[in-house]
Coordinates of C-alpha atoms and ligand atoms in Angstrom, one line a residue:
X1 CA 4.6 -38.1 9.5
X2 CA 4.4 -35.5 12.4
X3 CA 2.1 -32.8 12.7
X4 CA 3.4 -29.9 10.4
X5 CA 4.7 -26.9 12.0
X6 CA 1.9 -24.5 10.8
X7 CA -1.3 -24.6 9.1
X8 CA -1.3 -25.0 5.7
X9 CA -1.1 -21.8 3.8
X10 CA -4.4 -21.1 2.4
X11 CA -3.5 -19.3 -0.5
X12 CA -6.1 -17.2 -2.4
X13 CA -7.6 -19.6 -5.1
X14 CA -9.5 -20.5 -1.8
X15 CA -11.6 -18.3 -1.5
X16 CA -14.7 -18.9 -2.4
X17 CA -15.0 -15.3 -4.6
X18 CA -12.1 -15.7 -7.0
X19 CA -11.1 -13.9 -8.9
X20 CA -9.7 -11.2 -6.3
X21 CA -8.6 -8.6 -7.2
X22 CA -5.5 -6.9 -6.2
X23 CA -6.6 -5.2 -2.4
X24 CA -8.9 -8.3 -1.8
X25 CA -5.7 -10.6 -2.5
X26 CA -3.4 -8.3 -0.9
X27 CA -5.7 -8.8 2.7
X28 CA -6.8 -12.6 2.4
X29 CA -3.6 -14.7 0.7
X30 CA -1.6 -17.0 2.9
X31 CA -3.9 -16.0 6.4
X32 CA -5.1 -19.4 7.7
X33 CA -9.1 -20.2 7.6
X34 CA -9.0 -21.8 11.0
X35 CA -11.9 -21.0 13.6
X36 CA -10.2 -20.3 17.1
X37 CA -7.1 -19.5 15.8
X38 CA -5.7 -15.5 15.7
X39 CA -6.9 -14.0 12.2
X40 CA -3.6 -12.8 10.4
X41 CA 0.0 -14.3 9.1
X42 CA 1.4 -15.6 12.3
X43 CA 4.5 -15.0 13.0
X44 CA 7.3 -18.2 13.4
X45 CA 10.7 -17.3 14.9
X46 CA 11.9 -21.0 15.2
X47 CA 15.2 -21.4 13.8
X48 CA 15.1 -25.0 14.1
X49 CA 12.2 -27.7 13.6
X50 CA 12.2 -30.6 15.6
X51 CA 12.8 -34.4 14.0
X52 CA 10.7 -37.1 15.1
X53 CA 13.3 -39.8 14.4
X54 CA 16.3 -40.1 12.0
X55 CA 13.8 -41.5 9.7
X56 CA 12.3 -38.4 9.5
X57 CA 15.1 -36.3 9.6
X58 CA 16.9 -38.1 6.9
X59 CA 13.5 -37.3 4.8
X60 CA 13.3 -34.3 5.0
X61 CA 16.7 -33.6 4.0
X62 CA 16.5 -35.6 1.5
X63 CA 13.4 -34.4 -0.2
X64 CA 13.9 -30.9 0.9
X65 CA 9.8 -30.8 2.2
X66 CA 9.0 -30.1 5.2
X67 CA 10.8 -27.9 7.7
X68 CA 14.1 -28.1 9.3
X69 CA 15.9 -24.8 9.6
X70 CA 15.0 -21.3 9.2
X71 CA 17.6 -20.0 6.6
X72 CA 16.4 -22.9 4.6
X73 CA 12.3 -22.6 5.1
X74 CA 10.3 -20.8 7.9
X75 CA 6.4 -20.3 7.5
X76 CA 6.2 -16.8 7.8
X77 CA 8.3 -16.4 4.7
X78 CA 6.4 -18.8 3.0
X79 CA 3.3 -16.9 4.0
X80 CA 5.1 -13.6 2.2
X81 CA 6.1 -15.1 -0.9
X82 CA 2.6 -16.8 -1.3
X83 CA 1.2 -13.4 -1.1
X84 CA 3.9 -12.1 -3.3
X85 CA 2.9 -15.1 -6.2
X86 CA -0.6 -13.9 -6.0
X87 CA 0.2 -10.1 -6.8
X88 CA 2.7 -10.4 -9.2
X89 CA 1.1 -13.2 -10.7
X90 CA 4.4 -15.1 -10.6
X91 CA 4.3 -18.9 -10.7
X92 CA 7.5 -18.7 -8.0
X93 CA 8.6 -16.7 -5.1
X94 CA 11.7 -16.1 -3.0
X95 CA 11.4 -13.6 -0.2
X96 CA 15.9 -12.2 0.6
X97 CA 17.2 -10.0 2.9
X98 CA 17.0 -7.0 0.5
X99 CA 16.6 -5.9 -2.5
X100 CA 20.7 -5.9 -3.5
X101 CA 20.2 -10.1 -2.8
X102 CA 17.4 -10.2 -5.0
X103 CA 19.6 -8.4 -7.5
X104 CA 22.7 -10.7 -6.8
X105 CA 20.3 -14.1 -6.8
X106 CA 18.8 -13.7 -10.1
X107 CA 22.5 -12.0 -11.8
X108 CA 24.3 -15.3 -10.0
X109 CA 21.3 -18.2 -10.7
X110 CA 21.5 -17.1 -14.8
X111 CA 24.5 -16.3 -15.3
X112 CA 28.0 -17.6 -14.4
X113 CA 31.9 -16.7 -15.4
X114 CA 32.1 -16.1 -18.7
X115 CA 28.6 -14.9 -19.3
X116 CA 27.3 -11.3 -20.0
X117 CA 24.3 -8.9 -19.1
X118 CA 23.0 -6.1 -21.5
X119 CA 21.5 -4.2 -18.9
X120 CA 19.5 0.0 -19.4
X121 CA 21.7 2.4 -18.2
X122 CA 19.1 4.2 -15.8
X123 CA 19.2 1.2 -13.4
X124 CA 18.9 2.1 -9.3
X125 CA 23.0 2.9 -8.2
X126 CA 23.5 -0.1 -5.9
X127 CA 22.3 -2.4 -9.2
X128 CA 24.8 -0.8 -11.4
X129 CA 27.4 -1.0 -8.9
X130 CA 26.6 -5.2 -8.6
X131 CA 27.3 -5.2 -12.6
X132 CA 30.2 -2.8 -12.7
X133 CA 32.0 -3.9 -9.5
X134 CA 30.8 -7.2 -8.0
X135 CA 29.7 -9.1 -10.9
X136 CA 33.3 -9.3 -13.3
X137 CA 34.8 -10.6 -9.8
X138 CA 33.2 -13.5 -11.0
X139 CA 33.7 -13.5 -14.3
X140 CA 30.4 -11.9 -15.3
X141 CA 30.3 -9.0 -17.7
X142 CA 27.5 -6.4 -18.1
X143 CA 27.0 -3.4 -20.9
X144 CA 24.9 -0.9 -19.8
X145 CA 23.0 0.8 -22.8
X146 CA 20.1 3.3 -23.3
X147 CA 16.9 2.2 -22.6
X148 CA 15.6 1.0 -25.7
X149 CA 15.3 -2.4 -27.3
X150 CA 17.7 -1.3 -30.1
X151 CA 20.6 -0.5 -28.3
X152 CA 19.9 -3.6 -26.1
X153 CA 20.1 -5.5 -29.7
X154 CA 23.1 -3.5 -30.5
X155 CA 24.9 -4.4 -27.4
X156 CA 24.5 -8.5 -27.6
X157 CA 27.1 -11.0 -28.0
X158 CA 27.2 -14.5 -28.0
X159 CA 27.5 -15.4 -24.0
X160 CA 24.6 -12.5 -23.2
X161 CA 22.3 -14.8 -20.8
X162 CA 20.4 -11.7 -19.5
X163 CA 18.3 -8.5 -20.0
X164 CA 18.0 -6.0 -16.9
X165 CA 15.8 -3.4 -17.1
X166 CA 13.8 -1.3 -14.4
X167 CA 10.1 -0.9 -14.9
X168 CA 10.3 2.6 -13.9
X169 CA 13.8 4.2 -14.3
X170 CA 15.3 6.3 -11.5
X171 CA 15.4 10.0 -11.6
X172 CA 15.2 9.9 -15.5
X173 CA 11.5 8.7 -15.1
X174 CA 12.2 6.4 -18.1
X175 CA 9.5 3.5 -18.8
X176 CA 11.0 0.1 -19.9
X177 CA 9.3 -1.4 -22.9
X178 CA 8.8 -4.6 -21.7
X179 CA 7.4 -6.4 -24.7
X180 CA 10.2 -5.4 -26.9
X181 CA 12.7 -5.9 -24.7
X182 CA 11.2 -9.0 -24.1
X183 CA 11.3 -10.2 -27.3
X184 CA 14.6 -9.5 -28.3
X185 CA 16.1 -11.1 -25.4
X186 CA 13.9 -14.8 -26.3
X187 CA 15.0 -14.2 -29.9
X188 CA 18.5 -15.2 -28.8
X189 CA 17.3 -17.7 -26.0
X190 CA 18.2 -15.0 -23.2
X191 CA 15.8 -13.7 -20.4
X192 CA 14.3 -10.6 -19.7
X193 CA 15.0 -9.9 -15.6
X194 CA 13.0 -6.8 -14.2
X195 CA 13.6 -4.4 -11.0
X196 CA 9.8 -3.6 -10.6
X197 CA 10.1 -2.3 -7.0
X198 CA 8.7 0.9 -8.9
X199 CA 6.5 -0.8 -10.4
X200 CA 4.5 -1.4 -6.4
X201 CA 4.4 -5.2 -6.3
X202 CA 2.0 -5.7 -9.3
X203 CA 0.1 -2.6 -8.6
X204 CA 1.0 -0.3 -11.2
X205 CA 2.8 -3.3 -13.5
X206 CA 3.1 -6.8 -13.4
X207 CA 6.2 -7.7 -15.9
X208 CA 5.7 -10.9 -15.7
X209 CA 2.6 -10.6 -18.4
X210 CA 4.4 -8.3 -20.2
X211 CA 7.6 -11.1 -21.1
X212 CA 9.9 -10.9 -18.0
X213 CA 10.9 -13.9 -17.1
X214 CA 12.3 -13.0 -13.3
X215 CA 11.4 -10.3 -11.5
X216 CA 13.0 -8.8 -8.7
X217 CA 11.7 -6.1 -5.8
X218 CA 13.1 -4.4 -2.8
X219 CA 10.3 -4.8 -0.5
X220 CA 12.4 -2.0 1.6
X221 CA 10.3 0.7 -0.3
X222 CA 6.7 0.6 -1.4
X223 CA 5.8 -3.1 -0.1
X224 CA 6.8 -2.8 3.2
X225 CA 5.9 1.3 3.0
X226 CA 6.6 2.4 6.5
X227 CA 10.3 3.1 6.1
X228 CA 11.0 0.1 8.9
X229 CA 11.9 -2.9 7.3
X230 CA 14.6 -4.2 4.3
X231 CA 14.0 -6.8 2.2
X232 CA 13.5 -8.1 -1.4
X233 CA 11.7 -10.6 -3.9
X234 CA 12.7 -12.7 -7.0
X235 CA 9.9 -13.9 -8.4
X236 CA 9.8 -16.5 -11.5
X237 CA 6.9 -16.8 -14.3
X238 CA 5.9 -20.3 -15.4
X239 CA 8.8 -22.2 -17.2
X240 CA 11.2 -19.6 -18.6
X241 CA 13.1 -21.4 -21.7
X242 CA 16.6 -22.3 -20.6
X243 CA 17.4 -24.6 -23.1
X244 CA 20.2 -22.0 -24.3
X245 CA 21.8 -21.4 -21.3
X246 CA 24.8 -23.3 -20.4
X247 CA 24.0 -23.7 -16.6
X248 CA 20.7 -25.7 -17.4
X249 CA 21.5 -27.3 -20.6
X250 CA 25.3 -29.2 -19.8
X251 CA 25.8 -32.0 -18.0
X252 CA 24.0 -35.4 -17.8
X253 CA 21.7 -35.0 -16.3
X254 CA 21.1 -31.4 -17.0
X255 CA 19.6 -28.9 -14.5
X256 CA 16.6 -28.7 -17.3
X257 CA 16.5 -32.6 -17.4
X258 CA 16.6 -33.2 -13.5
X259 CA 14.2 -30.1 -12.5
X260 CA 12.1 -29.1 -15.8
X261 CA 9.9 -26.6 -15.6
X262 CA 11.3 -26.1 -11.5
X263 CA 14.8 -25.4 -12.9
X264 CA 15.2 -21.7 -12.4
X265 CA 13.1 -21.6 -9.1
X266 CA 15.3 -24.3 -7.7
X267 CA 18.6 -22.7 -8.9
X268 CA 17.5 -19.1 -7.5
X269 CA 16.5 -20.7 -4.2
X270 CA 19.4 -23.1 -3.5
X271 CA 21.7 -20.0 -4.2
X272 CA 19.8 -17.4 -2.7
X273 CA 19.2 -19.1 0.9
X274 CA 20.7 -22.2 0.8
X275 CA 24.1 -21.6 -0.6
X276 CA 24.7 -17.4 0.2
X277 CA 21.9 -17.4 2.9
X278 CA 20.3 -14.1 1.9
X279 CA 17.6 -15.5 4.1
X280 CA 14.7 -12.7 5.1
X281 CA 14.6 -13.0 9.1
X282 CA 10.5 -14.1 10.2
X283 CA 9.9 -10.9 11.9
X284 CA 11.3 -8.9 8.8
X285 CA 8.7 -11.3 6.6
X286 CA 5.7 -11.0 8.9
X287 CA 6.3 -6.8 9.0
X288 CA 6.4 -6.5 4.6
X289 CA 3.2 -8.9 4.7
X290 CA 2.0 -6.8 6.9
X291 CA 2.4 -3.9 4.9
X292 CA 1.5 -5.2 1.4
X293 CA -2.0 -5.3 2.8
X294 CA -2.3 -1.4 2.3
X295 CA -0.3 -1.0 -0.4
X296 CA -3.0 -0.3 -3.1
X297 CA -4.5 2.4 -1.1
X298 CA -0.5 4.3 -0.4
X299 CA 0.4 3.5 -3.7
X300 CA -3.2 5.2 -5.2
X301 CA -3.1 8.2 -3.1
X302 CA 0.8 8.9 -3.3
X303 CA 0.3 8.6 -7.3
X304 CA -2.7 11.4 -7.5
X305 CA -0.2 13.2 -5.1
X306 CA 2.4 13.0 -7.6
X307 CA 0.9 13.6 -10.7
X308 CA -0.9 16.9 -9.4
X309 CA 3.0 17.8 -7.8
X310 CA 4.5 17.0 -11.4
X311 CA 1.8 19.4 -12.9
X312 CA 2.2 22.5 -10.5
X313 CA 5.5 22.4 -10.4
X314 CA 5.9 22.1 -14.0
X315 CA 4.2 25.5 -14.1
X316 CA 6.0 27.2 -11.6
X317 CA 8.4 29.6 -12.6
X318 CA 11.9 28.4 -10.1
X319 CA 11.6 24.7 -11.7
X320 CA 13.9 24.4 -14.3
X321 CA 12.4 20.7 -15.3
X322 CA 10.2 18.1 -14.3
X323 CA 10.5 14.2 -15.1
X324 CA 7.6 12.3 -14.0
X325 CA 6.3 9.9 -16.8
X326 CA 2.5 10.5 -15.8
X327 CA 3.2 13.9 -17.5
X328 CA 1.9 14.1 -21.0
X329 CA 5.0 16.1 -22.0
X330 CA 7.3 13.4 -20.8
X331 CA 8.9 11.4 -23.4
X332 CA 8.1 7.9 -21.5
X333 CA 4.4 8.9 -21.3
X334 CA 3.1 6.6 -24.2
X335 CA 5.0 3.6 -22.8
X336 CA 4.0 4.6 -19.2
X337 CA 0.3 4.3 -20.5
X338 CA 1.1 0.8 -22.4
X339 CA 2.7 -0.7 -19.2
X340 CA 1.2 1.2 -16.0
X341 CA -2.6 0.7 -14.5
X342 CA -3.6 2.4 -11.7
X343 CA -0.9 5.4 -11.8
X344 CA 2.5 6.6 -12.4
X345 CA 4.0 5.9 -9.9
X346 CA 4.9 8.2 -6.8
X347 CA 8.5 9.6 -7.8
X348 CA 9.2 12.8 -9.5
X349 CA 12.4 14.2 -10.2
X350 CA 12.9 18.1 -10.7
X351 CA 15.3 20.7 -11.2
X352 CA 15.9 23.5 -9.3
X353 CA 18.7 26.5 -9.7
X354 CA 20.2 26.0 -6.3
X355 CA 19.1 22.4 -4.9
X356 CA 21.4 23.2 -1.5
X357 CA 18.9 25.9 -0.8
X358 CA 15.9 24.6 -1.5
X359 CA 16.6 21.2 0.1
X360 CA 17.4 23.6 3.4
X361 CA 14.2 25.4 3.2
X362 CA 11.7 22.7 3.2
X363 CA 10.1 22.1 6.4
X364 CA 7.3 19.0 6.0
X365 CA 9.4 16.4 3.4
X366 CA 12.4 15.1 4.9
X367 CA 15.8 15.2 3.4
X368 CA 16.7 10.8 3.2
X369 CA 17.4 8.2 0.5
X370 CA 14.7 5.9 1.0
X371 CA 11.6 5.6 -0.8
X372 CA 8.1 4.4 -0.6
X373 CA 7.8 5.4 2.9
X374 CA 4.1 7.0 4.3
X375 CA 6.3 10.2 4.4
X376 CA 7.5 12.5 1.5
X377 CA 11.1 12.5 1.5
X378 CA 13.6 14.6 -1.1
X379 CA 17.2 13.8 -2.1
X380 CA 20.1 15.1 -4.4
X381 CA 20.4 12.2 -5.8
X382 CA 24.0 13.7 -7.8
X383 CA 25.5 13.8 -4.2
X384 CA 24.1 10.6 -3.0
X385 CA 22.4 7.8 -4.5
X386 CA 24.3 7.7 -7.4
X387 CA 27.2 10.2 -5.7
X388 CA 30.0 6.8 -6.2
X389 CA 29.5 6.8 -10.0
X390 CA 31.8 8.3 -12.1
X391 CA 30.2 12.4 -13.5
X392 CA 29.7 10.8 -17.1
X393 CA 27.9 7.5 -16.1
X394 CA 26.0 9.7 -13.8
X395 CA 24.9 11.8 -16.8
X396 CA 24.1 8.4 -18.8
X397 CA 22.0 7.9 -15.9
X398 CA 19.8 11.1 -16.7
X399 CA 21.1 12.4 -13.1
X400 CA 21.8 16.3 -12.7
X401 CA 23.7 18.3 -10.2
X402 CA 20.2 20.5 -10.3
X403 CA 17.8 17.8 -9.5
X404 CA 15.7 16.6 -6.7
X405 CA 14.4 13.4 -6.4
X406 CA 10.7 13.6 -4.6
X407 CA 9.5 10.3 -3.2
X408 CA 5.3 11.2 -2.2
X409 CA 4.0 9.9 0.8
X410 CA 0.6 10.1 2.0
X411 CA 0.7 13.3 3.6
X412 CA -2.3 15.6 2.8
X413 CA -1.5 16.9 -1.2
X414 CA -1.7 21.2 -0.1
X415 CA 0.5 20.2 2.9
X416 CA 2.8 19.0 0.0
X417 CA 2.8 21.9 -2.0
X418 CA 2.9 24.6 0.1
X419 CA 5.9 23.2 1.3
X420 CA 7.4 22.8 -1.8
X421 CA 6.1 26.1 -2.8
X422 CA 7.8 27.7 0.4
X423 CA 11.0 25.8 -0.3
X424 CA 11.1 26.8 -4.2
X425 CA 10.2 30.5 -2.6
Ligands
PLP1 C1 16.2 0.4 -3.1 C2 16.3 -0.3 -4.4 C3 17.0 -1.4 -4.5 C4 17.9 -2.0 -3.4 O1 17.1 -2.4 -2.4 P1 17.6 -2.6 -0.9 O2 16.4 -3.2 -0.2 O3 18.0 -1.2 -0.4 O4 18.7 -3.5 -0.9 C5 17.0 -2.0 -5.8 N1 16.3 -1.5 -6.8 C6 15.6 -0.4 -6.7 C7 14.9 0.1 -7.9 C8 15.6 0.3 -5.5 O5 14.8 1.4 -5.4

């Protein structure tokens, strides 16, 4: 065998001080231990790895080990997902282009024509649009329901292979209760699938310990966290039971039978990057690894941000409403303390008479649809994140044409409220 392309990934279990906890593994996983060499993830642009022989070629092929082409495997990535693994505590990674592949990998790698998702109804606009308009292209049918395990139950039939939930729903502030959820969908022999982009990478929730069988992130927002880079995650816990589902169980040999516990993490790579190529570009990788090693200290400050926002602006007399599950008048407050550590996360949503004006008058926070940037930035989300849905689906959604949907940055907390303060005037 040749010299491999990299050095191998020394992933956190060794260091000599485990257990880490979540900055120390944020900092040290997948950075190679080797003296003389640059101290980071390096970065690999390669698109192709050279053979040694056809021998070797045909091996690596074959066995899928090893490198050979970059939308297949490139080190860099490999470096990102190991780091991933580590936060979410995930037994499997795969690093996509952005968080709508995530999405479409795990959908596509459970489910196939003829199957059905029960999914919450709050779910991010782009996801509900991949279940209402993409997915029944392919024969794939999704019910959207209130959050709640019992109209989840309510909703199942006989070919539903999937719950979808968001750990954090978005502007509704709704909390996903995960165990419940969690067990109703292994009651029938279904998974549980989680968006936990809210959720910071493991910081303020890891689903996976909670039940989820697949989680998914787009690293766009809080994991990357400077507003530069798209990308996403879907990450796999240990052996997920698939003995019910059609697309592991038929066939001789089975998926289950040739793969075992590998199954789903071999399914949700060959489709995300083999098959589709959703591939995450090396420099996009290197840039989200990058930012994952400050994450815990945006993600704490921009929470204490939010939570003293959510309070003051609960008390002042030009906000009509305030959903931010930290409060403790928010309905999702005893599930946000069940499932969240470390914060509520650092999205409010309120209501203001005229949101036109307001959104005019503010002069610190930027008016733009991303979130989890270092800067504060405000949207209506009525006119554009979820602006293609139909007026009642964007009411199921807990969207109003009053509200205003904060994402904190890190941005000094009086900067923040004077401006907001000047802007509610
Ligand atoms: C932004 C977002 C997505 C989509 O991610 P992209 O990286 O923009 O494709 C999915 N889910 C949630 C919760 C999001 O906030």
């Amino acid at each position: 065998m040749t010299t491999p392309p990299t050095a191998p990934l020394s992933d956190a279990h060794a260091c000599d001080t485990a257990p880490l906890g979540f900055g120390s593994l944020a900092v040290h996983t997948a950075v190679p231990r080797i003296p003389g060499s640059g101290l980071g993830i390096p970065l690999h642009t390669a698109v192709a790895y050279q053979f040694e022989s056809l021998e070797h070629g045909a091996d690596v092929f074959a066995t899928n080990e090893g490198y050979s082409y970059a939308r297949l495997q490139n080190p860099t990535v490999e470096a990102l997902e190991a780091r991933l693994r580590a936060l979410e505590g995930a037994a499997h990674a795969l690093a996509v282009s952005s968080g709508q592949a995530a999405s479409l990998t795990a959908f596509l790698s459970v489910c196939r024509a003829g199957d059905h998702i029960v999914a919450t109804s709050s779910l991010f606009g782009g996801t509900s649009g991949l279940l209402r308009n993409v997915l029944p292209n392919f024969g794939i049918s999704a019910t959207l329901v209130p959050n709640s395990p019992e109209a989840v139950e309510a909703a199942w039939q006989p070919n539903t292979r999937l719950v979808w939930a968001e750990t954090i729903g978005n502007p509704a502030g709704d909390v996903a209760d995960l165990g419940a959820l969690s067990s109703v969908a292994h009651a029938h022999g279904a998974l549980l699938g989680v968006d936990n982009t809210w959720g910071g990478v493991g910081y303020l929730c890891r689903p996976l310990g909670f039940g989820a069988d697949i989680v998914t992130h787009s690293l766009t927002k809080w994991a990357g966290g400077h507003g530069g880079t798209l990308g996403g995650a879907v990450l796999l816990r240990e052996a997920p039971d698939l003995a019910r589902n059609p697309i592991f169980c038929e066939g001789q040999p089975s998926l289950l039978e040739q793969r075992g516990a590998e199954a789903l993490a071999w399914r949700v790579r060959w489709l995300g990057v083999q098959q589709c190529g959703m591939t995450l570009a090396a420099p996009a990788a290197h840039a989200l690894a990058v930012g994952l090693e400050t994450l815990a200290l945006r993600l704490a400050q921009e929470c204490r941000s939010a939570l003293a926002l959510a309070e003051r602006l609960q008390a002042h007399p030009g906000v009509l409403g305030v959903q931010y599950p930290g409060l403790a008048a928010s309905p999702h407050h005893a599930l946000a303390r069940k499932y969240l550590r470390g914060g509520f996360g650092a999205v409010l949503s309120f209501e203001v008479a005229d949101p036109a004006r307001f959104l005019s008058r503010l002069r610190l926070v930027r008016i733009a649809p991303n979130l989890g940037d270092t800067r504060s930035m405000a949207v209506h989300p009525w006119t554009t994140t979820h602006g293609r849905l139909p007026e009642e689906q964007r009411l199921a959604a807990g969207v109003s044409p009053h509200g205003i949907r904060l994402s904190v940055g890190v941005e000094d907390l009086e900067d923040l409220w004077r401006d907001l303060e000047g802007a509610l005037g």
